[in-house]
mmCIF file of C-alpha atoms and ligand atoms in Angstrom:
data_model
loop_
_atom_site.group_PDB
_atom_site.id
_atom_site.type_symbol
_atom_site.label_atom_id
_atom_site.label_comp_id
_atom_site.label_asym_id
_atom_site.label_seq_id
_atom_site.Cartn_x
_atom_site.Cartn_y
_atom_site.Cartn_z
ATOM 1 C CA MET A 3 -0.063 -0.073 0.027
ATOM 2 C CA GLU A 4 3.002 2.474 1.100
ATOM 3 C CA GLN A 5 4.014 2.472 -2.718
ATOM 4 C CA PHE A 6 0.089 3.657 -3.873
ATOM 5 C CA VAL A 7 -0.426 6.286 -1.266
ATOM 6 C CA ASP A 8 1.693 9.276 -0.411
ATOM 7 C CA ALA A 9 0.838 9.409 3.952
ATOM 8 C CA GLY A 10 1.391 13.640 3.876
ATOM 9 C CA ALA A 11 -1.118 16.078 2.936
ATOM 10 C CA ASN A 12 -2.117 14.850 -0.557
ATOM 11 C CA SER A 13 -2.938 11.301 1.031
ATOM 12 C CA ASN A 14 -5.930 11.176 -1.550
ATOM 13 C CA ILE A 15 -3.781 10.983 -4.568
ATOM 14 C CA ILE A 16 -2.861 7.710 -5.353
ATOM 15 C CA GLY A 17 0.010 6.968 -8.150
ATOM 16 C CA THR A 18 -0.968 6.270 -11.412
ATOM 17 C CA ASP A 19 1.449 3.425 -11.851
ATOM 18 C CA ALA A 20 -0.446 1.378 -9.637
ATOM 19 C CA PRO A 21 -0.435 -2.221 -11.292
ATOM 20 C CA ARG A 22 -3.707 -3.874 -11.467
ATOM 21 C CA PRO A 23 -2.818 -7.218 -10.489
ATOM 22 C CA GLN A 24 -3.853 -9.746 -12.971
ATOM 23 C CA ASP A 25 -3.416 -12.958 -11.527
ATOM 24 C CA LYS A 26 -3.564 -13.197 -7.853
ATOM 25 C CA ASN A 27 -7.263 -14.618 -7.480
ATOM 26 C CA PRO A 28 -7.475 -17.336 -5.315
ATOM 27 C CA GLU A 29 -7.657 -20.474 -7.412
ATOM 28 C CA GLY A 30 -11.213 -21.685 -8.690
ATOM 29 C CA ILE A 31 -12.781 -18.097 -8.084
ATOM 30 C CA ASP A 32 -13.656 -16.409 -11.411
ATOM 31 C CA ARG A 33 -14.792 -13.045 -10.776
ATOM 32 C CA ILE A 34 -14.718 -11.186 -7.469
ATOM 33 C CA ILE A 35 -17.856 -8.378 -7.290
ATOM 34 C CA ALA A 36 -17.365 -5.759 -4.912
ATOM 35 C CA ILE A 37 -20.479 -3.698 -3.218
ATOM 36 C CA ALA A 38 -19.531 -1.005 -2.026
ATOM 37 C CA SER A 39 -20.568 2.600 -0.997
ATOM 38 C CA GLY A 40 -19.992 6.275 0.096
ATOM 39 C CA LYS A 41 -21.679 6.293 3.259
ATOM 40 C CA GLY A 42 -22.621 3.938 5.943
ATOM 41 C CA GLY A 43 -26.039 2.237 6.322
ATOM 42 C CA VAL A 44 -27.126 2.694 3.308
ATOM 43 C CA GLY A 45 -27.827 -1.341 2.708
ATOM 44 C CA LYS A 46 -24.916 -2.751 1.135
ATOM 45 C CA SER A 47 -25.124 -5.568 3.417
ATOM 46 C CA THR A 48 -28.590 -6.156 2.721
ATOM 47 C CA VAL A 49 -28.070 -5.935 -1.020
ATOM 48 C CA SER A 50 -25.321 -7.997 -0.993
ATOM 49 C CA ALA A 51 -26.811 -10.748 0.606
ATOM 50 C CA ASN A 52 -29.862 -10.753 -1.649
ATOM 51 C CA LEU A 53 -27.991 -10.615 -4.778
ATOM 52 C CA ALA A 54 -26.089 -13.447 -3.555
ATOM 53 C CA VAL A 55 -28.935 -15.958 -3.265
ATOM 54 C CA ALA A 56 -30.603 -14.179 -6.148
ATOM 55 C CA LEU A 57 -27.234 -15.413 -8.394
ATOM 56 C CA ALA A 58 -27.542 -18.513 -6.735
ATOM 57 C CA ALA A 59 -31.219 -18.950 -7.329
ATOM 58 C CA LYS A 60 -29.697 -18.573 -11.425
ATOM 59 C CA GLY A 61 -27.188 -21.603 -10.971
ATOM 60 C CA LEU A 62 -24.518 -19.653 -10.725
ATOM 61 C CA LYS A 63 -21.781 -20.588 -7.581
ATOM 62 C CA VAL A 64 -21.806 -17.905 -5.412
ATOM 63 C CA GLY A 65 -19.132 -17.129 -2.703
ATOM 64 C CA LEU A 66 -19.909 -13.996 -0.263
ATOM 65 C CA LEU A 67 -16.932 -12.218 1.561
ATOM 66 C CA ASP A 68 -17.691 -10.446 4.594
ATOM 67 C CA ALA A 69 -15.179 -7.977 4.390
ATOM 68 C CA ASP A 70 -16.677 -5.491 6.856
ATOM 69 C CA VAL A 71 -14.103 -6.004 9.134
ATOM 70 C CA TYR A 72 -15.165 -4.045 12.207
ATOM 71 C CA GLY A 73 -18.670 -4.612 11.926
ATOM 72 C CA PRO A 74 -19.226 -7.587 9.892
ATOM 73 C CA SER A 75 -23.408 -8.409 9.218
ATOM 74 C CA GLN A 76 -23.254 -11.331 6.775
ATOM 75 C CA PRO A 77 -23.766 -14.016 9.619
ATOM 76 C CA ARG A 78 -27.167 -13.060 10.812
ATOM 77 C CA MET A 79 -28.079 -11.797 7.298
ATOM 78 C CA LEU A 80 -27.658 -15.200 5.593
ATOM 79 C CA GLY A 81 -28.859 -16.948 8.864
ATOM 80 C CA VAL A 82 -25.278 -18.375 9.731
ATOM 81 C CA SER A 83 -23.857 -19.236 12.768
ATOM 82 C CA GLY A 84 -21.345 -21.902 14.396
ATOM 83 C CA ARG A 85 -17.395 -21.560 13.709
ATOM 84 C CA PRO A 86 -15.561 -22.725 10.370
ATOM 85 C CA SER A 87 -13.452 -25.384 11.006
ATOM 86 C CA SER A 88 -9.725 -25.867 9.860
ATOM 87 C CA PRO A 89 -9.094 -29.602 9.642
ATOM 88 C CA ASP A 90 -5.779 -29.226 8.756
ATOM 89 C CA GLY A 91 -5.008 -26.173 10.818
ATOM 90 C CA GLN A 92 -4.066 -24.320 6.964
ATOM 91 C CA THR A 93 -7.101 -24.003 5.591
ATOM 92 C CA ILE A 94 -10.649 -22.807 6.676
ATOM 93 C CA LEU A 95 -13.653 -24.513 5.769
ATOM 94 C CA PRO A 96 -16.317 -21.862 4.896
ATOM 95 C CA LEU A 97 -20.032 -22.160 6.248
ATOM 96 C CA ARG A 98 -22.776 -22.069 3.733
ATOM 97 C CA ASN A 99 -26.847 -21.262 3.655
ATOM 98 C CA HIS A 100 -29.630 -20.423 1.157
ATOM 99 C CA GLY A 101 -26.958 -22.166 -1.637
ATOM 100 C CA VAL A 102 -24.334 -19.442 -1.018
ATOM 101 C CA THR A 103 -20.604 -20.099 0.723
ATOM 102 C CA LEU A 104 -19.727 -17.659 3.254
ATOM 103 C CA MET A 105 -17.003 -16.744 5.010
ATOM 104 C CA SER A 106 -16.784 -13.566 7.743
ATOM 105 C CA LEU A 107 -15.079 -12.282 10.460
ATOM 106 C CA GLY A 108 -18.307 -12.558 12.760
ATOM 107 C CA LEU A 109 -18.224 -15.897 12.606
ATOM 108 C CA MET A 110 -14.849 -16.618 14.358
ATOM 109 C CA THR A 111 -15.772 -13.753 17.240
ATOM 110 C CA PRO A 112 -18.728 -13.988 19.808
ATOM 111 C CA GLU A 113 -21.616 -11.330 18.174
ATOM 112 C CA ASP A 114 -21.508 -8.910 20.682
ATOM 113 C CA GLU A 115 -17.829 -9.268 20.902
ATOM 114 C CA ALA A 116 -15.989 -5.766 19.123
ATOM 115 C CA ILE A 117 -13.237 -6.351 17.063
ATOM 116 C CA ILE A 118 -10.579 -4.583 18.270
ATOM 117 C CA TRP A 119 -7.632 -5.387 15.882
ATOM 118 C CA ARG A 120 -5.811 -2.867 14.252
ATOM 119 C CA GLY A 121 -5.802 -1.685 11.077
ATOM 120 C CA PRO A 122 -2.726 -3.834 9.487
ATOM 121 C CA MET A 123 -3.942 -7.243 11.243
ATOM 122 C CA LEU A 124 -7.672 -6.983 9.922
ATOM 123 C CA MET A 125 -5.359 -6.163 6.705
ATOM 124 C CA GLY A 126 -4.246 -9.380 7.304
ATOM 125 C CA ALA A 127 -7.514 -10.791 8.310
ATOM 126 C CA LEU A 128 -9.134 -9.791 4.813
ATOM 127 C CA GLU A 129 -6.187 -11.668 3.049
ATOM 128 C CA GLN A 130 -6.720 -14.589 5.069
ATOM 129 C CA MET A 131 -10.313 -14.958 4.289
ATOM 130 C CA MET A 132 -9.755 -14.828 0.583
ATOM 131 C CA ASN A 133 -6.609 -16.870 0.458
ATOM 132 C CA GLN A 134 -6.715 -19.078 3.079
ATOM 133 C CA VAL A 135 -10.864 -20.490 2.644
ATOM 134 C CA GLU A 136 -11.677 -23.263 0.550
ATOM 135 C CA TRP A 137 -14.103 -21.063 -1.604
ATOM 136 C CA GLY A 138 -14.153 -24.156 -4.130
ATOM 137 C CA LYS A 139 -15.087 -23.541 -8.075
ATOM 138 C CA LEU A 140 -16.920 -19.969 -7.690
ATOM 139 C CA ASP A 141 -18.145 -17.743 -10.476
ATOM 140 C CA VAL A 142 -18.923 -14.927 -8.369
ATOM 141 C CA LEU A 143 -17.498 -13.978 -5.473
ATOM 142 C CA LEU A 144 -19.396 -10.762 -3.611
ATOM 143 C CA VAL A 145 -17.459 -9.179 -1.438
ATOM 144 C CA ASP A 146 -19.641 -6.916 1.368
ATOM 145 C CA LEU A 147 -17.221 -4.110 1.886
ATOM 146 C CA PRO A 148 -17.478 -1.457 5.035
ATOM 147 C CA PRO A 149 -18.435 2.021 4.347
ATOM 148 C CA GLY A 150 -16.177 4.722 2.425
ATOM 149 C CA THR A 151 -12.839 4.663 0.997
ATOM 150 C CA GLY A 152 -10.779 3.263 3.655
ATOM 151 C CA ASP A 153 -7.972 0.342 3.590
ATOM 152 C CA VAL A 154 -10.264 -2.672 3.388
ATOM 153 C CA GLN A 155 -11.146 -1.457 0.069
ATOM 154 C CA MET A 156 -7.467 -0.083 -1.450
ATOM 155 C CA THR A 157 -5.943 -3.647 0.072
ATOM 156 C CA LEU A 158 -8.821 -5.709 -2.163
ATOM 157 C CA SER A 159 -8.235 -3.347 -5.196
ATOM 158 C CA GLN A 160 -4.685 -3.828 -4.943
ATOM 159 C CA LYS A 161 -3.725 -7.573 -4.161
ATOM 160 C CA PHE A 162 -6.676 -8.999 -6.284
ATOM 161 C CA PHE A 163 -8.380 -8.864 -9.429
ATOM 162 C CA VAL A 164 -11.587 -7.490 -9.094
ATOM 163 C CA ALA A 165 -13.870 -7.913 -11.580
ATOM 164 C CA GLY A 166 -15.958 -4.602 -10.944
ATOM 165 C CA ALA A 167 -17.819 -2.606 -8.336
ATOM 166 C CA VAL A 168 -21.519 -2.096 -7.537
ATOM 167 C CA VAL A 169 -22.134 1.404 -6.202
ATOM 168 C CA VAL A 170 -25.201 1.165 -3.432
ATOM 169 C CA SER A 171 -26.664 4.430 -2.422
ATOM 170 C CA THR A 172 -29.829 6.040 -1.258
ATOM 171 C CA PRO A 173 -31.515 9.016 -2.301
ATOM 172 C CA GLN A 174 -29.676 11.331 -0.353
ATOM 173 C CA ASP A 175 -26.639 9.941 -0.149
ATOM 174 C CA ILE A 176 -26.108 10.302 -3.717
ATOM 175 C CA ALA A 177 -27.391 14.289 -2.930
ATOM 176 C CA LEU A 178 -24.597 14.123 -0.526
ATOM 177 C CA LEU A 179 -21.848 13.100 -2.765
ATOM 178 C CA ASP A 180 -20.517 10.379 -0.829
ATOM 179 C CA ALA A 181 -21.269 7.856 -3.153
ATOM 180 C CA ARG A 182 -19.479 10.066 -5.734
ATOM 181 C CA LYS A 183 -16.174 9.695 -3.552
ATOM 182 C CA GLY A 184 -16.593 5.414 -3.763
ATOM 183 C CA ILE A 185 -16.973 5.610 -7.489
ATOM 184 C CA ASP A 186 -13.911 8.112 -8.010
ATOM 185 C CA MET A 187 -11.927 5.826 -5.632
ATOM 186 C CA PHE A 188 -12.397 2.790 -7.976
ATOM 187 C CA LYS A 189 -11.823 5.099 -11.164
ATOM 188 C CA ARG A 190 -8.335 5.506 -9.454
ATOM 189 C CA MET A 191 -8.020 1.917 -8.386
ATOM 190 C CA GLU A 192 -8.760 1.196 -11.869
ATOM 191 C CA VAL A 193 -11.795 -1.380 -10.850
ATOM 192 C CA PRO A 194 -14.620 -1.081 -13.160
ATOM 193 C CA LEU A 195 -17.704 0.185 -12.134
ATOM 194 C CA PHE A 196 -20.840 -2.504 -13.137
ATOM 195 C CA GLY A 197 -23.137 0.577 -11.800
ATOM 196 C CA LEU A 198 -25.211 2.062 -9.127
ATOM 197 C CA ILE A 199 -28.074 0.737 -7.208
ATOM 198 C CA GLU A 200 -30.554 3.002 -5.338
ATOM 199 C CA ASN A 201 -31.965 1.640 -2.374
ATOM 200 C CA MET A 202 -34.627 2.672 -0.093
ATOM 201 C CA ALA A 203 -35.679 4.635 -3.165
ATOM 202 C CA SER A 204 -39.499 4.656 -2.124
ATOM 203 C CA PHE A 205 -42.193 2.728 0.199
ATOM 204 C CA VAL A 206 -45.557 1.590 -0.395
ATOM 205 C CA CYS A 207 -47.396 3.355 2.430
ATOM 206 C CA ASP A 208 -49.910 1.153 4.807
ATOM 207 C CA GLY A 209 -52.432 4.513 4.908
ATOM 208 C CA CYS A 210 -52.950 5.233 1.558
ATOM 209 C CA GLY A 211 -51.410 2.504 -0.444
ATOM 210 C CA LYS A 212 -49.540 4.697 -2.644
ATOM 211 C CA GLU A 213 -45.696 4.855 -3.683
ATOM 212 C CA HIS A 214 -44.294 7.659 -1.571
ATOM 213 C CA HIS A 215 -40.599 8.619 -2.052
ATOM 214 C CA PRO A 216 -39.592 10.496 0.967
ATOM 215 C CA PHE A 217 -36.028 11.191 -0.128
ATOM 216 C CA GLY A 218 -36.855 12.427 -3.376
ATOM 217 C CA SER A 219 -36.822 10.280 -6.071
ATOM 218 C CA GLY A 220 -34.577 9.547 -9.592
ATOM 219 C CA GLY A 221 -31.204 10.517 -8.097
ATOM 220 C CA ALA A 222 -28.877 7.577 -8.490
ATOM 221 C CA ARG A 223 -30.579 7.095 -11.762
ATOM 222 C CA ALA A 224 -29.524 10.882 -12.738
ATOM 223 C CA GLU A 225 -26.349 10.348 -11.281
ATOM 224 C CA ALA A 226 -25.357 7.159 -13.198
ATOM 225 C CA GLU A 227 -26.521 8.791 -16.409
ATOM 226 C CA LYS A 228 -24.300 11.574 -15.594
ATOM 227 C CA LEU A 229 -21.316 9.670 -15.014
ATOM 228 C CA GLY A 230 -22.230 7.195 -18.103
ATOM 229 C CA ALA A 231 -22.408 4.323 -15.733
ATOM 230 C CA PRO A 232 -25.106 1.615 -15.500
ATOM 231 C CA PHE A 233 -28.019 2.061 -13.477
ATOM 232 C CA LEU A 234 -28.769 -1.285 -12.129
ATOM 233 C CA GLY A 235 -32.119 -0.539 -10.886
ATOM 234 C CA GLU A 236 -34.107 0.999 -7.514
ATOM 235 C CA ILE A 237 -34.840 -1.462 -4.469
ATOM 236 C CA PRO A 238 -37.881 0.009 -2.354
ATOM 237 C CA LEU A 239 -37.870 0.897 1.315
ATOM 238 C CA ASP A 240 -39.821 -2.487 2.979
ATOM 239 C CA LEU A 241 -40.362 -3.749 6.276
ATOM 240 C CA ASP A 242 -40.428 -7.473 4.985
ATOM 241 C CA ILE A 243 -36.711 -6.389 3.540
ATOM 242 C CA ARG A 244 -35.655 -5.255 6.942
ATOM 243 C CA ILE A 245 -37.135 -8.232 8.300
ATOM 244 C CA GLY A 246 -35.373 -10.917 5.987
ATOM 245 C CA ALA A 247 -32.227 -9.369 6.151
ATOM 246 C CA ASP A 248 -31.671 -8.959 9.882
ATOM 247 C CA GLY A 249 -33.971 -12.482 10.263
ATOM 248 C CA GLY A 250 -31.571 -14.735 8.376
ATOM 249 C CA VAL A 251 -33.300 -15.159 5.340
ATOM 250 C CA PRO A 252 -33.298 -12.375 2.743
ATOM 251 C CA ILE A 253 -36.735 -11.674 0.992
ATOM 252 C CA VAL A 254 -35.417 -13.495 -1.910
ATOM 253 C CA VAL A 255 -35.450 -16.733 -0.445
ATOM 254 C CA SER A 256 -38.539 -16.175 1.674
ATOM 255 C CA LYS A 257 -40.818 -14.398 -0.926
ATOM 256 C CA PRO A 258 -39.191 -14.830 -4.312
ATOM 257 C CA ASP A 259 -42.182 -13.856 -6.063
ATOM 258 C CA SER A 260 -42.789 -10.602 -3.973
ATOM 259 C CA PRO A 261 -41.736 -7.167 -6.070
ATOM 260 C CA GLN A 262 -39.183 -6.813 -3.682
ATOM 261 C CA ALA A 263 -37.230 -9.976 -4.749
ATOM 262 C CA GLN A 264 -37.684 -9.407 -8.509
ATOM 263 C CA ALA A 265 -36.018 -6.042 -8.003
ATOM 264 C CA PHE A 266 -32.948 -8.151 -6.734
ATOM 265 C CA SER A 267 -33.153 -10.759 -9.378
ATOM 266 C CA ARG A 268 -33.071 -7.870 -12.038
ATOM 267 C CA ILE A 269 -30.293 -6.668 -10.808
ATOM 268 C CA ALA A 270 -28.698 -9.954 -10.648
ATOM 269 C CA GLU A 271 -29.191 -10.322 -13.880
ATOM 270 C CA GLN A 272 -28.298 -7.340 -15.425
ATOM 271 C CA LEU A 273 -24.760 -7.573 -13.689
ATOM 272 C CA ILE A 274 -24.451 -11.317 -15.641
ATOM 273 C CA ASN A 275 -25.346 -10.023 -18.415
ATOM 274 C CA SER A 276 -22.944 -7.145 -18.107
ATOM 275 C CA GLU A 277 -19.949 -6.777 -20.709
ATOM 276 C CA THR A 278 -17.967 -5.873 -17.677
ATOM 277 C CA TYR A 279 -19.408 -9.632 -16.332
ATOM 278 C CA ALA A 280 -18.356 -11.257 -19.448
ATOM 279 C CA GLN A 281 -14.573 -9.412 -20.143
ATOM 280 C CA ALA A 282 -14.229 -10.377 -16.152
ATOM 281 C CA VAL A 283 -13.057 -13.825 -15.861
ATOM 282 C CA LEU A 284 -9.342 -14.186 -15.702
HETATM 283 N N1 LIG B 318 -34.260 -1.573 1.123
HETATM 284 C C1 LIG B 318 -34.851 -1.764 2.807
HETATM 285 N N2 LIG B 318 -35.693 -1.546 2.956
HETATM 286 C C2 LIG B 318 -36.210 -1.795 4.660
HETATM 287 N N3 LIG B 318 -34.810 -1.622 5.103
HETATM 288 C C3 LIG B 318 -33.537 -1.936 4.700
HETATM 289 C C4 LIG B 318 -33.473 -1.874 3.181
HETATM 290 N N4 LIG B 318 -32.063 -1.939 2.955
HETATM 291 C C5 LIG B 318 -31.503 -1.971 4.212
HETATM 292 N N5 LIG B 318 -31.950 -2.322 5.044
HETATM 293 C C6 LIG B 318 -31.910 -2.114 6.713
HETATM 294 O O1 LIG B 318 -31.398 -0.860 6.704
HETATM 295 C C7 LIG B 318 -29.980 -1.544 8.362
HETATM 296 C C8 LIG B 318 -28.717 -1.102 7.176
HETATM 297 O O2 LIG B 318 -28.909 -1.546 6.326
HETATM 298 P P1 LIG B 318 -27.124 -2.465 5.596
HETATM 299 O O3 LIG B 318 -26.602 -3.165 7.111
HETATM 300 O O4 LIG B 318 -27.631 -3.342 4.734
HETATM 301 O O5 LIG B 318 -26.737 -0.801 5.341
HETATM 302 P P2 LIG B 318 -24.921 -1.455 5.313
HETATM 303 O O6 LIG B 318 -24.616 -0.444 3.953
HETATM 304 O O7 LIG B 318 -24.207 -2.270 4.944
HETATM 305 O O8 LIG B 318 -24.452 -0.494 6.592
HETATM 306 P P3 LIG B 318 -22.913 -0.065 7.178
HETATM 307 O O9 LIG B 318 -22.662 0.453 5.966
HETATM 308 O O10 LIG B 318 -22.867 -0.442 8.391
HETATM 309 O O11 LIG B 318 -22.192 -1.916 6.680
HETATM 310 C C9 LIG B 318 -30.253 -2.803 8.479
HETATM 311 O O12 LIG B 318 -31.362 -2.542 9.449
HETATM 312 C C10 LIG B 318 -31.375 -2.769 7.228
HETATM 313 O O13 LIG B 318 -32.256 -4.280 6.987
HETATM 314 MG MG1 LIG B 319 -22.397 -3.346 6.018
HETATM 315 ZN ZN1 LIG B 320 -49.303 7.601 2.311
#
């Protein structure tokens, strides 16, 4: 990392000579797709979990790496508990649920215990979760990132061949420019952009049955257009999505025919039909 970042006043400037690793992915993983956002709490983990099961439902071999090393949430969202085993003391056997292979630091620590390692240890943990886990043959490994443009994002893009990034934002996130920062970072890291997803775009009201847009609408679509990036779709703000995510059964599994689940399914389809996806295989 030190070779790419000037730690001084211009610490946001990344050297232009940063090479993209071309052959560093763990054996058997065809594509790494990063799920990112500028701001926290916009629904990256919810989107990651639902996209993972939607892709698996389309017959793909799917892994999900919870790279939110400070606040891992995938064990809860995918309803996975228990500790991964390591019969040989070298490699770690990941756990599986809903057709998705999962690895998360949250599986290695009690849920209510804070992870208090320092940065370098966490980057070591990220690399270990990539390299020492028996992922098996995967068409896609989704990586659920922590918010922002920090060490985890940089380490992932520099040490591995990331097929592309999906940026999740809420309508007001776009208004606050945070998502643009995330997009800008991947651009500088030469990671292609699959496109933008607008989460919590609207809700259907209990009272009047109409669709409301509490944060305005169309922000992410407009932003994507401005950036020349694909707009992958919108996900409504919805109680069932929240209950599914926090209860370990993503809505794509519990109510696959619901419009909300269909929205995730369409996004999964767009991803695998995109040029970025076709070009990404090593
Ligand atoms: N479309 C949605 N409708 C309803 N609730 C949602 C939706 N998307 C996410 N949530 C809820 O919002 C909360 C935050 O979502 P989530 O944890 O996925 O965000 P995040 O971007 O991963 O957050 P962090 O930055 O902390 O990692 C969760 O309780 C989740 O269930
Ligand atoms: Mg998260
Ligand atoms: Zn209403």
